[in-house]
């Protein structure tokens, strides 16, 4: 099973769905087995839906942490394997996580089911497809950058150990904290976005816009100065350089 998708940065900037096309193998890429769309999670979906937050906490956790958390259940080497294991055991404890995963996929426009395999809209997905979906979610939420994804198992394990050390004693940022309030005021006052517009953005788009705050202020300041004859240098917010 192989697949392709149309994911680019534009999906994150405009909160648009990603289209997946799945084929049986490389020799049969003219006729797909099936296709499906996934919505990228928005600010509203993530911060106001606890089920999605639980699911994201699983796919964002280092594998070594998950293995420690679920060590009483079974051994596994990926989140994909973990979910299949939870489906096989099937008790109140595992059902809690499976329910959160199902509802999270539904929130993103996909009908997720499980058994000996994982399925979307009644069709089997392999670990590569699941991993791709997970990575797109984490990119949309700005919890990961493309450079954070390492496919080599040994290098990934090494990087996860480094990340665990960095996270120790590091305060966890929350949407109720001052950081979000400042960001909200900047988006509404400096850039003129309305609250409902912010709610339907991806965290990736929000962070990108906030990154231009300083340049936006400098542009407006130099524009006024130029109008008063105090400077001839005016740089728009997308111009390179300081």
GROMACS .gro file of C-alpha atoms in nm:
model
  242
    1UNK     CA    1   0.000   0.000   0.000
    2UNK     CA    2   0.133   0.342  -0.100
    3UNK     CA    3  -0.025   0.685  -0.092
    4UNK     CA    4   0.016   1.047  -0.191
    5UNK     CA    5  -0.140   1.366  -0.057
    6UNK     CA    6  -0.159   1.732  -0.153
    7UNK     CA    7  -0.035   1.872   0.178
    8UNK     CA    8   0.156   2.201   0.158
    9UNK     CA    9   0.202   2.503   0.381
   10UNK     CA   10  -0.108   2.652   0.218
   11UNK     CA   11  -0.325   2.391   0.392
   12UNK     CA   12  -0.199   2.527   0.723
   13UNK     CA   13  -0.225   2.893   0.626
   14UNK     CA   14  -0.586   2.866   0.505
   15UNK     CA   15  -0.704   2.575   0.726
   16UNK     CA   16  -0.795   2.372   0.418
   17UNK     CA   17  -0.836   1.992   0.404
   18UNK     CA   18  -0.564   1.756   0.288
   19UNK     CA   19  -0.659   1.504   0.019
   20UNK     CA   20  -0.515   1.152   0.039
   21UNK     CA   21  -0.508   0.903  -0.248
   22UNK     CA   22  -0.419   0.542  -0.166
   23UNK     CA   23  -0.296   0.282  -0.416
   24UNK     CA   24  -0.231  -0.089  -0.380
   25UNK     CA   25   0.130  -0.053  -0.497
   26UNK     CA   26   0.359   0.152  -0.719
   27UNK     CA   27   0.258  -0.042  -1.030
   28UNK     CA   28  -0.110   0.051  -0.993
   29UNK     CA   29  -0.101   0.428  -0.949
   30UNK     CA   30  -0.357   0.494  -1.220
   31UNK     CA   31  -0.648   0.347  -1.027
   32UNK     CA   32  -0.663   0.434  -0.655
   33UNK     CA   33  -0.795   0.191  -0.396
   34UNK     CA   34  -0.967   0.477  -0.219
   35UNK     CA   35  -0.942   0.847  -0.136
   36UNK     CA   36  -1.026   1.056   0.168
   37UNK     CA   37  -0.993   1.409   0.305
   38UNK     CA   38  -0.874   1.520   0.647
   39UNK     CA   39  -0.938   1.861   0.798
   40UNK     CA   40  -0.643   2.028   0.963
   41UNK     CA   41  -0.722   2.112   1.327
   42UNK     CA   42  -0.801   2.474   1.404
   43UNK     CA   43  -0.733   2.672   1.719
   44UNK     CA   44  -1.094   2.627   1.829
   45UNK     CA   45  -1.099   2.252   1.771
   46UNK     CA   46  -0.784   2.190   1.970
   47UNK     CA   47  -0.829   2.424   2.265
   48UNK     CA   48  -1.198   2.359   2.315
   49UNK     CA   49  -1.219   1.984   2.251
   50UNK     CA   50  -1.071   1.770   2.522
   51UNK     CA   51  -1.092   1.449   2.317
   52UNK     CA   52  -0.865   1.594   2.050
   53UNK     CA   53  -0.626   1.715   2.319
   54UNK     CA   54  -0.601   1.362   2.458
   55UNK     CA   55  -0.534   1.218   2.112
   56UNK     CA   56  -0.271   1.484   2.038
   57UNK     CA   57  -0.103   1.413   2.371
   58UNK     CA   58  -0.057   1.054   2.250
   59UNK     CA   59   0.082   1.127   1.904
   60UNK     CA   60   0.301   1.407   2.039
   61UNK     CA   61   0.452   1.207   2.324
   62UNK     CA   62   0.796   1.049   2.286
   63UNK     CA   63   0.763   0.677   2.226
   64UNK     CA   64   0.968   0.597   2.535
   65UNK     CA   65   0.716   0.789   2.749
   66UNK     CA   66   0.423   0.599   2.596
   67UNK     CA   67   0.599   0.268   2.654
   68UNK     CA   68   0.639   0.363   3.019
   69UNK     CA   69   0.277   0.477   3.050
   70UNK     CA   70   0.134   0.161   2.892
   71UNK     CA   71   0.399  -0.087   3.009
   72UNK     CA   72   0.139  -0.294   3.196
   73UNK     CA   73  -0.051  -0.355   2.872
   74UNK     CA   74   0.198  -0.477   2.613
   75UNK     CA   75   0.512  -0.394   2.422
   76UNK     CA   76   0.486  -0.181   2.109
   77UNK     CA   77   0.719   0.014   1.883
   78UNK     CA   78   0.490   0.285   1.745
   79UNK     CA   79   0.167   0.470   1.817
   80UNK     CA   80   0.006   0.267   1.538
   81UNK     CA   81   0.098  -0.056   1.719
   82UNK     CA   82  -0.022   0.091   2.048
   83UNK     CA   83  -0.371   0.165   1.912
   84UNK     CA   84  -0.405  -0.186   1.768
   85UNK     CA   85  -0.297  -0.325   2.106
   86UNK     CA   86  -0.558  -0.113   2.286
   87UNK     CA   87  -0.823  -0.241   2.044
   88UNK     CA   88  -0.729  -0.604   2.111
   89UNK     CA   89  -0.734  -0.571   2.491
   90UNK     CA   90  -1.065  -0.379   2.499
   91UNK     CA   91  -1.148  -0.279   2.855
   92UNK     CA   92  -1.268   0.040   3.027
   93UNK     CA   93  -0.914   0.176   3.042
   94UNK     CA   94  -0.836   0.117   2.674
   95UNK     CA   95  -1.186   0.222   2.565
   96UNK     CA   96  -1.122   0.568   2.710
   97UNK     CA   97  -0.830   0.625   2.473
   98UNK     CA   98  -0.997   0.457   2.177
   99UNK     CA   99  -1.306   0.676   2.219
  100UNK     CA  100  -1.091   0.989   2.221
  101UNK     CA  101  -0.913   0.875   1.905
  102UNK     CA  102  -1.239   0.795   1.724
  103UNK     CA  103  -1.394   1.131   1.815
  104UNK     CA  104  -1.076   1.316   1.714
  105UNK     CA  105  -1.076   1.161   1.368
  106UNK     CA  106  -1.447   1.239   1.336
  107UNK     CA  107  -1.375   1.601   1.428
  108UNK     CA  108  -1.123   1.611   1.143
  109UNK     CA  109  -1.372   1.464   0.894
  110UNK     CA  110  -1.269   1.097   0.902
  111UNK     CA  111  -1.458   0.789   1.019
  112UNK     CA  112  -1.201   0.595   1.221
  113UNK     CA  113  -1.247   0.230   1.318
  114UNK     CA  114  -1.013  -0.033   1.455
  115UNK     CA  115  -0.957  -0.405   1.486
  116UNK     CA  116  -0.663  -0.612   1.366
  117UNK     CA  117  -0.599  -0.311   1.141
  118UNK     CA  118  -0.683   0.058   1.160
  119UNK     CA  119  -0.936   0.193   0.913
  120UNK     CA  120  -1.055   0.527   0.779
  121UNK     CA  121  -1.400   0.536   0.618
  122UNK     CA  122  -1.402   0.156   0.622
  123UNK     CA  123  -1.068   0.119   0.440
  124UNK     CA  124  -0.744  -0.014   0.587
  125UNK     CA  125  -0.464   0.231   0.652
  126UNK     CA  126  -0.106   0.129   0.716
  127UNK     CA  127   0.137   0.279   0.963
  128UNK     CA  128   0.280   0.521   0.705
  129UNK     CA  129  -0.060   0.679   0.643
  130UNK     CA  130  -0.133   0.705   1.015
  131UNK     CA  131   0.208   0.863   1.074
  132UNK     CA  132   0.150   1.115   0.795
  133UNK     CA  133  -0.186   1.215   0.943
  134UNK     CA  134  -0.029   1.252   1.288
  135UNK     CA  135   0.251   1.469   1.155
  136UNK     CA  136   0.011   1.700   0.970
  137UNK     CA  137  -0.187   1.744   1.292
  138UNK     CA  138   0.125   1.830   1.491
  139UNK     CA  139   0.245   2.073   1.224
  140UNK     CA  140  -0.093   2.245   1.217
  141UNK     CA  141  -0.083   2.290   1.594
  142UNK     CA  142   0.278   2.415   1.581
  143UNK     CA  143   0.378   2.140   1.823
  144UNK     CA  144   0.635   2.019   1.572
  145UNK     CA  145   0.836   2.152   1.279
  146UNK     CA  146   0.916   1.950   0.969
  147UNK     CA  147   1.276   1.923   1.084
  148UNK     CA  148   1.161   1.753   1.406
  149UNK     CA  149   1.050   1.439   1.225
  150UNK     CA  150   1.318   1.172   1.215
  151UNK     CA  151   1.245   0.839   1.047
  152UNK     CA  152   1.557   0.653   1.158
  153UNK     CA  153   1.460   0.463   1.479
  154UNK     CA  154   1.799   0.504   1.650
  155UNK     CA  155   1.827   0.874   1.573
  156UNK     CA  156   1.466   0.928   1.678
  157UNK     CA  157   1.522   0.756   2.012
  158UNK     CA  158   1.832   0.967   2.071
  159UNK     CA  159   1.646   1.290   1.986
  160UNK     CA  160   1.357   1.194   2.214
  161UNK     CA  161   1.600   1.161   2.505
  162UNK     CA  162   1.734   1.507   2.432
  163UNK     CA  163   1.381   1.648   2.414
  164UNK     CA  164   1.291   1.491   2.748
  165UNK     CA  165   1.586   1.662   2.914
  166UNK     CA  166   1.489   1.997   2.762
  167UNK     CA  167   1.132   1.962   2.888
  168UNK     CA  168   1.234   1.901   3.249
  169UNK     CA  169   1.134   2.188   3.476
  170UNK     CA  170   1.009   2.383   3.176
  171UNK     CA  171   0.675   2.557   3.242
  172UNK     CA  172   0.386   2.442   3.027
  173UNK     CA  173   0.219   2.721   2.832
  174UNK     CA  174  -0.159   2.728   2.840
  175UNK     CA  175  -0.417   2.926   2.649
  176UNK     CA  176  -0.535   3.084   2.976
  177UNK     CA  177  -0.192   3.229   3.043
  178UNK     CA  178  -0.050   3.570   2.963
  179UNK     CA  179   0.112   3.447   2.644
  180UNK     CA  180  -0.223   3.379   2.481
  181UNK     CA  181  -0.379   3.701   2.606
  182UNK     CA  182  -0.095   3.901   2.456
  183UNK     CA  183  -0.126   3.710   2.131
  184UNK     CA  184  -0.502   3.769   2.122
  185UNK     CA  185  -0.457   4.143   2.174
  186UNK     CA  186  -0.191   4.158   1.903
  187UNK     CA  187  -0.406   3.970   1.651
  188UNK     CA  188  -0.712   4.186   1.718
  189UNK     CA  189  -0.551   4.527   1.769
  190UNK     CA  190  -0.244   4.519   1.546
  191UNK     CA  191  -0.375   4.298   1.263
  192UNK     CA  192  -0.750   4.355   1.296
  193UNK     CA  193  -0.866   3.993   1.317
  194UNK     CA  194  -1.202   3.920   1.477
  195UNK     CA  195  -1.229   3.655   1.752
  196UNK     CA  196  -1.423   3.412   1.530
  197UNK     CA  197  -1.159   3.446   1.258
  198UNK     CA  198  -0.886   3.361   1.508
  199UNK     CA  199  -1.084   3.059   1.631
  200UNK     CA  200  -1.093   2.914   1.279
  201UNK     CA  201  -0.723   2.963   1.209
  202UNK     CA  202  -0.462   2.695   1.261
  203UNK     CA  203  -0.209   2.754   1.535
  204UNK     CA  204   0.053   2.748   1.260
  205UNK     CA  205  -0.109   3.046   1.085
  206UNK     CA  206  -0.150   3.232   1.415
  207UNK     CA  207   0.217   3.188   1.502
  208UNK     CA  208   0.324   3.294   1.154
  209UNK     CA  209   0.120   3.615   1.171
  210UNK     CA  210   0.246   3.695   1.521
  211UNK     CA  211   0.600   3.657   1.390
  212UNK     CA  212   0.544   3.967   1.177
  213UNK     CA  213   0.430   4.187   1.466
  214UNK     CA  214   0.757   4.377   1.502
  215UNK     CA  215   0.787   4.433   1.127
  216UNK     CA  216   0.427   4.552   1.109
  217UNK     CA  217   0.485   4.811   1.380
  218UNK     CA  218   0.811   4.926   1.222
  219UNK     CA  219   0.641   4.957   0.882
  220UNK     CA  220   0.364   5.176   1.022
  221UNK     CA  221   0.614   5.387   1.214
  222UNK     CA  222   0.843   5.445   0.916
  223UNK     CA  223   0.542   5.512   0.694
  224UNK     CA  224   0.435   5.795   0.923
  225UNK     CA  225   0.794   5.922   0.943
  226UNK     CA  226   0.822   5.920   0.563
  227UNK     CA  227   0.497   6.113   0.536
  228UNK     CA  228   0.645   6.377   0.765
  229UNK     CA  229   0.966   6.391   0.564
  230UNK     CA  230   1.179   6.239   0.842
  231UNK     CA  231   1.293   5.932   0.646
  232UNK     CA  232   1.300   5.794   0.295
  233UNK     CA  233   1.338   5.431   0.401
  234UNK     CA  234   1.012   5.242   0.431
  235UNK     CA  235   1.012   4.863   0.454
  236UNK     CA  236   0.696   4.660   0.423
  237UNK     CA  237   0.647   4.378   0.676
  238UNK     CA  238   0.755   4.111   0.427
  239UNK     CA  239   1.076   4.291   0.323
  240UNK     CA  240   1.395   4.114   0.427
  241UNK     CA  241   1.634   4.266   0.672
  242UNK     CA  242   1.580   4.471   0.984
   0.00000   0.00000   0.00000
